[in-house]
mmCIF file of C-alpha atoms and ligand atoms in Angstrom:
data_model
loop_
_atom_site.group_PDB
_atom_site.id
_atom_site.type_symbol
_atom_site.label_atom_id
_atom_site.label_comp_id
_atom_site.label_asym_id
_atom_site.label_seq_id
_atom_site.Cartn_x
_atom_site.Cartn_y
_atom_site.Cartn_z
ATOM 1 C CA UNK A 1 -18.088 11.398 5.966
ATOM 2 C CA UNK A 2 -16.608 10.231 2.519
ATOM 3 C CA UNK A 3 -14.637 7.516 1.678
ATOM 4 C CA UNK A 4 -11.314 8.608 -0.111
ATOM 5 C CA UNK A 5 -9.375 6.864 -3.191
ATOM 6 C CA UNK A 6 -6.255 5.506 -2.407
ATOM 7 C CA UNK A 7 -3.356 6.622 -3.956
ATOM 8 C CA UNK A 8 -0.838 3.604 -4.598
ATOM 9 C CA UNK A 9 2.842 3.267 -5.778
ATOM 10 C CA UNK A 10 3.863 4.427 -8.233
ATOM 11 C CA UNK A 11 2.287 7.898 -7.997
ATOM 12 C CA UNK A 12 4.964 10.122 -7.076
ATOM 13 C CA UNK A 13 2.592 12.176 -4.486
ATOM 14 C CA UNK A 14 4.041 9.264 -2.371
ATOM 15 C CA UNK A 15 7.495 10.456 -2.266
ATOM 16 C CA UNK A 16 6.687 14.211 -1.480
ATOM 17 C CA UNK A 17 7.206 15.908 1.868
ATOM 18 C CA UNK A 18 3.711 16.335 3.550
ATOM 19 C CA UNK A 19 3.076 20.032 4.529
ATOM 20 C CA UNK A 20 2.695 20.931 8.229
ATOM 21 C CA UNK A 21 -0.884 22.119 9.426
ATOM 22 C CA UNK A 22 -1.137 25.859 10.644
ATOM 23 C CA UNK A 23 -4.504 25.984 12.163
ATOM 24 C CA UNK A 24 -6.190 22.657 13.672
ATOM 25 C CA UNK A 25 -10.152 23.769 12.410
ATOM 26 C CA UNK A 26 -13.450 22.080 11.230
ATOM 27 C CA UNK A 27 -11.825 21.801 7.494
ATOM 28 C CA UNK A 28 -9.448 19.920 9.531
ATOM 29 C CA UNK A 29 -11.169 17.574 11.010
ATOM 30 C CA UNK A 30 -13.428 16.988 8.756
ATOM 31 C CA UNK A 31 -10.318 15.466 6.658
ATOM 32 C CA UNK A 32 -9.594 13.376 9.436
ATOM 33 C CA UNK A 33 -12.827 11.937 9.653
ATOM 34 C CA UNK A 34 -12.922 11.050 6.542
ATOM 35 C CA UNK A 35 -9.396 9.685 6.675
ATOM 36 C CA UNK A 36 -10.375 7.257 9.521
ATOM 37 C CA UNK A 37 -13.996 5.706 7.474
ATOM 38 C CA UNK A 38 -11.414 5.560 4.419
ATOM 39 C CA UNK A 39 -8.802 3.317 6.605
ATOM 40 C CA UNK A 40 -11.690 1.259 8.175
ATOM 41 C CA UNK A 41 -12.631 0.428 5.013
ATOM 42 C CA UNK A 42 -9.670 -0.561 2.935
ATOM 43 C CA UNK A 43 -9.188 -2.406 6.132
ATOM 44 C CA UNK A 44 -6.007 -0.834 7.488
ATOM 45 C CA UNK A 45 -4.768 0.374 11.103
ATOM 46 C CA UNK A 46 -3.188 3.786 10.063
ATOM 47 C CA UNK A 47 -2.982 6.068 7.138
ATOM 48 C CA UNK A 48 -1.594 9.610 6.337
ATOM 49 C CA UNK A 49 -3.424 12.345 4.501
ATOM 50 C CA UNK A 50 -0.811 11.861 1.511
ATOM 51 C CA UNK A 51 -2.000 8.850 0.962
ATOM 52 C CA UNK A 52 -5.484 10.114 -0.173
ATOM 53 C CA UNK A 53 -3.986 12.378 -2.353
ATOM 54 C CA UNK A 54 -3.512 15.541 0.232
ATOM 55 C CA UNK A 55 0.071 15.958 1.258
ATOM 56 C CA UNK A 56 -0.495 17.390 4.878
ATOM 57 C CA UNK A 57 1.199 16.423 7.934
ATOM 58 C CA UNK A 58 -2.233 14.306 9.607
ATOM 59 C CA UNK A 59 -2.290 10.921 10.325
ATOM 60 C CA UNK A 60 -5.352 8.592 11.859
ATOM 61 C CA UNK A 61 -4.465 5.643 13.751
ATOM 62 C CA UNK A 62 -6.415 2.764 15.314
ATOM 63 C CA UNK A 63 -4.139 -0.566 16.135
ATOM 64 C CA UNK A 64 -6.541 -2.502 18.418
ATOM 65 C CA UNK A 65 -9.273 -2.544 15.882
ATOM 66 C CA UNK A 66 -10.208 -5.586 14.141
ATOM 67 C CA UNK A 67 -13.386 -6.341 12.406
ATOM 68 C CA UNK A 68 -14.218 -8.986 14.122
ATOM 69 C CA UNK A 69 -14.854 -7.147 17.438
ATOM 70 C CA UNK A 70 -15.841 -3.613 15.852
ATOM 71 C CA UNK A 71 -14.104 -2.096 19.166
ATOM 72 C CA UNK A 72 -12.634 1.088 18.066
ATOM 73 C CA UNK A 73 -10.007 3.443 19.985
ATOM 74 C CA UNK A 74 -8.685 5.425 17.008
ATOM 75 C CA UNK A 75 -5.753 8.034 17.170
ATOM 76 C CA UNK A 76 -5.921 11.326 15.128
ATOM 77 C CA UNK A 77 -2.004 12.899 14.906
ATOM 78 C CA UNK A 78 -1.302 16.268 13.675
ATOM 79 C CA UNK A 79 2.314 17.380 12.857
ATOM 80 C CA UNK A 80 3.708 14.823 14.620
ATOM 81 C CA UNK A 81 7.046 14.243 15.202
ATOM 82 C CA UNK A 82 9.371 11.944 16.806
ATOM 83 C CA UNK A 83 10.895 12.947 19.954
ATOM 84 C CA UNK A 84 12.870 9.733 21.170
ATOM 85 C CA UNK A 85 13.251 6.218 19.910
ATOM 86 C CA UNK A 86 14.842 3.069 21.913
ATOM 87 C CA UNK A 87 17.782 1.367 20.981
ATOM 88 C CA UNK A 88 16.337 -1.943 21.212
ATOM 89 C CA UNK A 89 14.744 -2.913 17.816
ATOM 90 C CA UNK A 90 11.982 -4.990 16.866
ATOM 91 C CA UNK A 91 10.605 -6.534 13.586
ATOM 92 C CA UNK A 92 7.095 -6.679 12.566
ATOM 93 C CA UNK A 93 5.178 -7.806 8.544
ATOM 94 C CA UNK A 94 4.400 -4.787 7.147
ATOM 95 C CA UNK A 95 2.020 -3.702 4.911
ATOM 96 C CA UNK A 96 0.508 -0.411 3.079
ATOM 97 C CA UNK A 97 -2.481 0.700 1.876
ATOM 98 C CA UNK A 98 -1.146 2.137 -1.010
ATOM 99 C CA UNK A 99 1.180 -0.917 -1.987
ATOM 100 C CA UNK A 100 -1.462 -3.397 -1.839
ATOM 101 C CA UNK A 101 -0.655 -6.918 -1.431
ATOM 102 C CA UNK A 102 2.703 -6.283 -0.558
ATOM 103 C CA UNK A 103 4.575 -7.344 2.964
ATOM 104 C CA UNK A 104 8.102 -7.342 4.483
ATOM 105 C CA UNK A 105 9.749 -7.890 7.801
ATOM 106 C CA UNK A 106 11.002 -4.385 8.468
ATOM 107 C CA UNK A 107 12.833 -3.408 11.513
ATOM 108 C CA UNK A 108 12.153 -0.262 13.499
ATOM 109 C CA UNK A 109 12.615 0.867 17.050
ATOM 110 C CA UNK A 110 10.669 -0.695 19.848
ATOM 111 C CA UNK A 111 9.212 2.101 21.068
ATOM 112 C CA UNK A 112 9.266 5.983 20.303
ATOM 113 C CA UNK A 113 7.578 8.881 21.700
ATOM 114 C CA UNK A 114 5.762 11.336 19.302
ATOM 115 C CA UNK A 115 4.839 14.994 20.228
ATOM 116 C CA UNK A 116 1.357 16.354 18.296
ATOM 117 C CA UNK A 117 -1.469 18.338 18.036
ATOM 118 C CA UNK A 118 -4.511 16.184 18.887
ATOM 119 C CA UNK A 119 -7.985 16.371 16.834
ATOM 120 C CA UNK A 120 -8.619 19.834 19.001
ATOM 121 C CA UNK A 121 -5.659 21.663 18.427
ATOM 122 C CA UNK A 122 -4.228 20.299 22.035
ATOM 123 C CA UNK A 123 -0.217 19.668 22.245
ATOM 124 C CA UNK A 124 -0.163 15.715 22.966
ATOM 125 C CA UNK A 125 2.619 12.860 23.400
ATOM 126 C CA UNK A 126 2.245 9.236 22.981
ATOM 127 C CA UNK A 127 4.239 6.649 24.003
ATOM 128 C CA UNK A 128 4.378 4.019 21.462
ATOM 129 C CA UNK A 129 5.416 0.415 21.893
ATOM 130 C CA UNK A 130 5.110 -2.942 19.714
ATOM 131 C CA UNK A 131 2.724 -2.487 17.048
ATOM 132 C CA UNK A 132 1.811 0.456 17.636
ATOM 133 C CA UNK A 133 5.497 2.236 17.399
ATOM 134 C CA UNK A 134 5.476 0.140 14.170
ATOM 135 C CA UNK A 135 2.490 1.605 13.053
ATOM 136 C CA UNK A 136 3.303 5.493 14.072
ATOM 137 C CA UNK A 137 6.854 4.980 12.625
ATOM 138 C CA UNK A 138 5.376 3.466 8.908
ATOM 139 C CA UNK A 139 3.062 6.652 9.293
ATOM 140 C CA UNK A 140 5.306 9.529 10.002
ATOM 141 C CA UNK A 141 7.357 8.143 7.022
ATOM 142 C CA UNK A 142 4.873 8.716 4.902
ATOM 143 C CA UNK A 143 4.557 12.212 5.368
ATOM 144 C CA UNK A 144 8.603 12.209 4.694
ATOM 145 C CA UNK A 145 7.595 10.718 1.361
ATOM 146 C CA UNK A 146 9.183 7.374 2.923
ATOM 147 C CA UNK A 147 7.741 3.825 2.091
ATOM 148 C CA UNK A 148 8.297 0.490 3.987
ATOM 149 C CA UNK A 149 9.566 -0.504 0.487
ATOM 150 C CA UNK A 150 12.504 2.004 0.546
ATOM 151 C CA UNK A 151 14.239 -0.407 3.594
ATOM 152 C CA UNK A 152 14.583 -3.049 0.994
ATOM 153 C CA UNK A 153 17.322 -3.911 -1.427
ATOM 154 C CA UNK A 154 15.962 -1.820 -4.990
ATOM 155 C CA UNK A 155 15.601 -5.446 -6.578
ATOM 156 C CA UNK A 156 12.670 -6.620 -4.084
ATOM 157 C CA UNK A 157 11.555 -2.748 -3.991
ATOM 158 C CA UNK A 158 11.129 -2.650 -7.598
ATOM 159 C CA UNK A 159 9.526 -6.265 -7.745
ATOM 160 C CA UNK A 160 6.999 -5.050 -5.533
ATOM 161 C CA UNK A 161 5.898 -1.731 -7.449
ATOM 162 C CA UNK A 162 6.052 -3.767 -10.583
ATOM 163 C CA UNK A 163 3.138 -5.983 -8.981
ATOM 164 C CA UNK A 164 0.847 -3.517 -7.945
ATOM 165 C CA UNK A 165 1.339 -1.738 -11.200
ATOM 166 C CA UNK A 166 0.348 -4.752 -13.601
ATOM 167 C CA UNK A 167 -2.697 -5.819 -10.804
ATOM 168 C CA UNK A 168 -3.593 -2.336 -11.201
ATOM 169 C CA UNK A 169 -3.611 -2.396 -14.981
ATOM 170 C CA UNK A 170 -5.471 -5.716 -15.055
ATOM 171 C CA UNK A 171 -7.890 -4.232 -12.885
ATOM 172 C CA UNK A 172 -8.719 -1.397 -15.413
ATOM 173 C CA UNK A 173 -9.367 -3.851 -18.248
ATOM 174 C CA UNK A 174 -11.761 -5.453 -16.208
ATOM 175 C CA UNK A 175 -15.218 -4.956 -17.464
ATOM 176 C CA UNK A 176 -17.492 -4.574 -14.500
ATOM 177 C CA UNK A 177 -20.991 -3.486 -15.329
HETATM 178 NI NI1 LIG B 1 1.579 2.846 4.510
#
């Protein structure tokens, strides 16, 4: 397994629409695989194949992990795609990998259900609630080239690239030898 770069806002990759997967095989999945060790190490608890770079519809998932406990129950998701989503609402900090550093209340539906093709190919359906229809929802954006940041007025949106663009710059004048 490798660990991937990053990509982070803003590379326009991010706003492109994510391609849909024809066959499910070992080219596949090793992708995935390397997509989950990448998001277990940036930490995160979900990340799409566009944000390493490779706009395909795949996303890994794993919401009950935390580092302290090491427990892991992670989700792969192929060509998902949201079936149903409650009416009730509910709000949650988010976060992404590839706007580091960055957070905002966003609202999103409670719960959703998501048809996909599993990490063998197999037609699946989750139910998502809480954090984890958050997490699917932030996820399945990205592969519509949609960022948490686009919910926000363009002046906090803009702020918020700016940021991550002059950390990023101060980060390549560091000297680290
Ligand atoms: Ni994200």
């Amino acid at each position: 397994m490798t660990i991937k770069k990053i990509i982070t806002v803003p590379d326009p990759l991010l706003k492109e629409i994510s391609e849909p997967i024809s066959k499910v095989d070992s080219k596949i999945r090793s992708l995935l695989d390397d997509m989950l060790e990448t998001m277990y190490e940036a930490p995160g608890i979900g990340l799409a194949a566009v944000q390493v770079g490779i706009p395909l519809r795949l996303i890994v998932m794993d919401v009950s992990w935390r580092e302290e406990d090491g427990n892991k129950e992670p989700k792969f998701l192929i060509n998902p795609k949201i079936v149903s989503k409650s009416q009730k609402m509910s709000s949650y900090e988010e976060g992404c990998l590839s706007i580091p550093e960055q957070y905002a209340e966003i609202e999103r539906p409670e719960s959703c259900i998501v048809e996909y093709l599993d990490y063998d190919g197999k037609q699946s359906t989750l139910k998502a609630e809480g954090i984890l229809s958050t997490c699917v929802q932030h996820e399945i954006d990205h592969l519509n080239g949609i960022l948490f940041i686009d919910y926000l007025s363009s002046l906090k949106r803009n702020m918020m690239i700016k940021k991550v663009t002059k950390s990023n710059k101060s980060k390549k004048d560091r000297v680290i030898a």
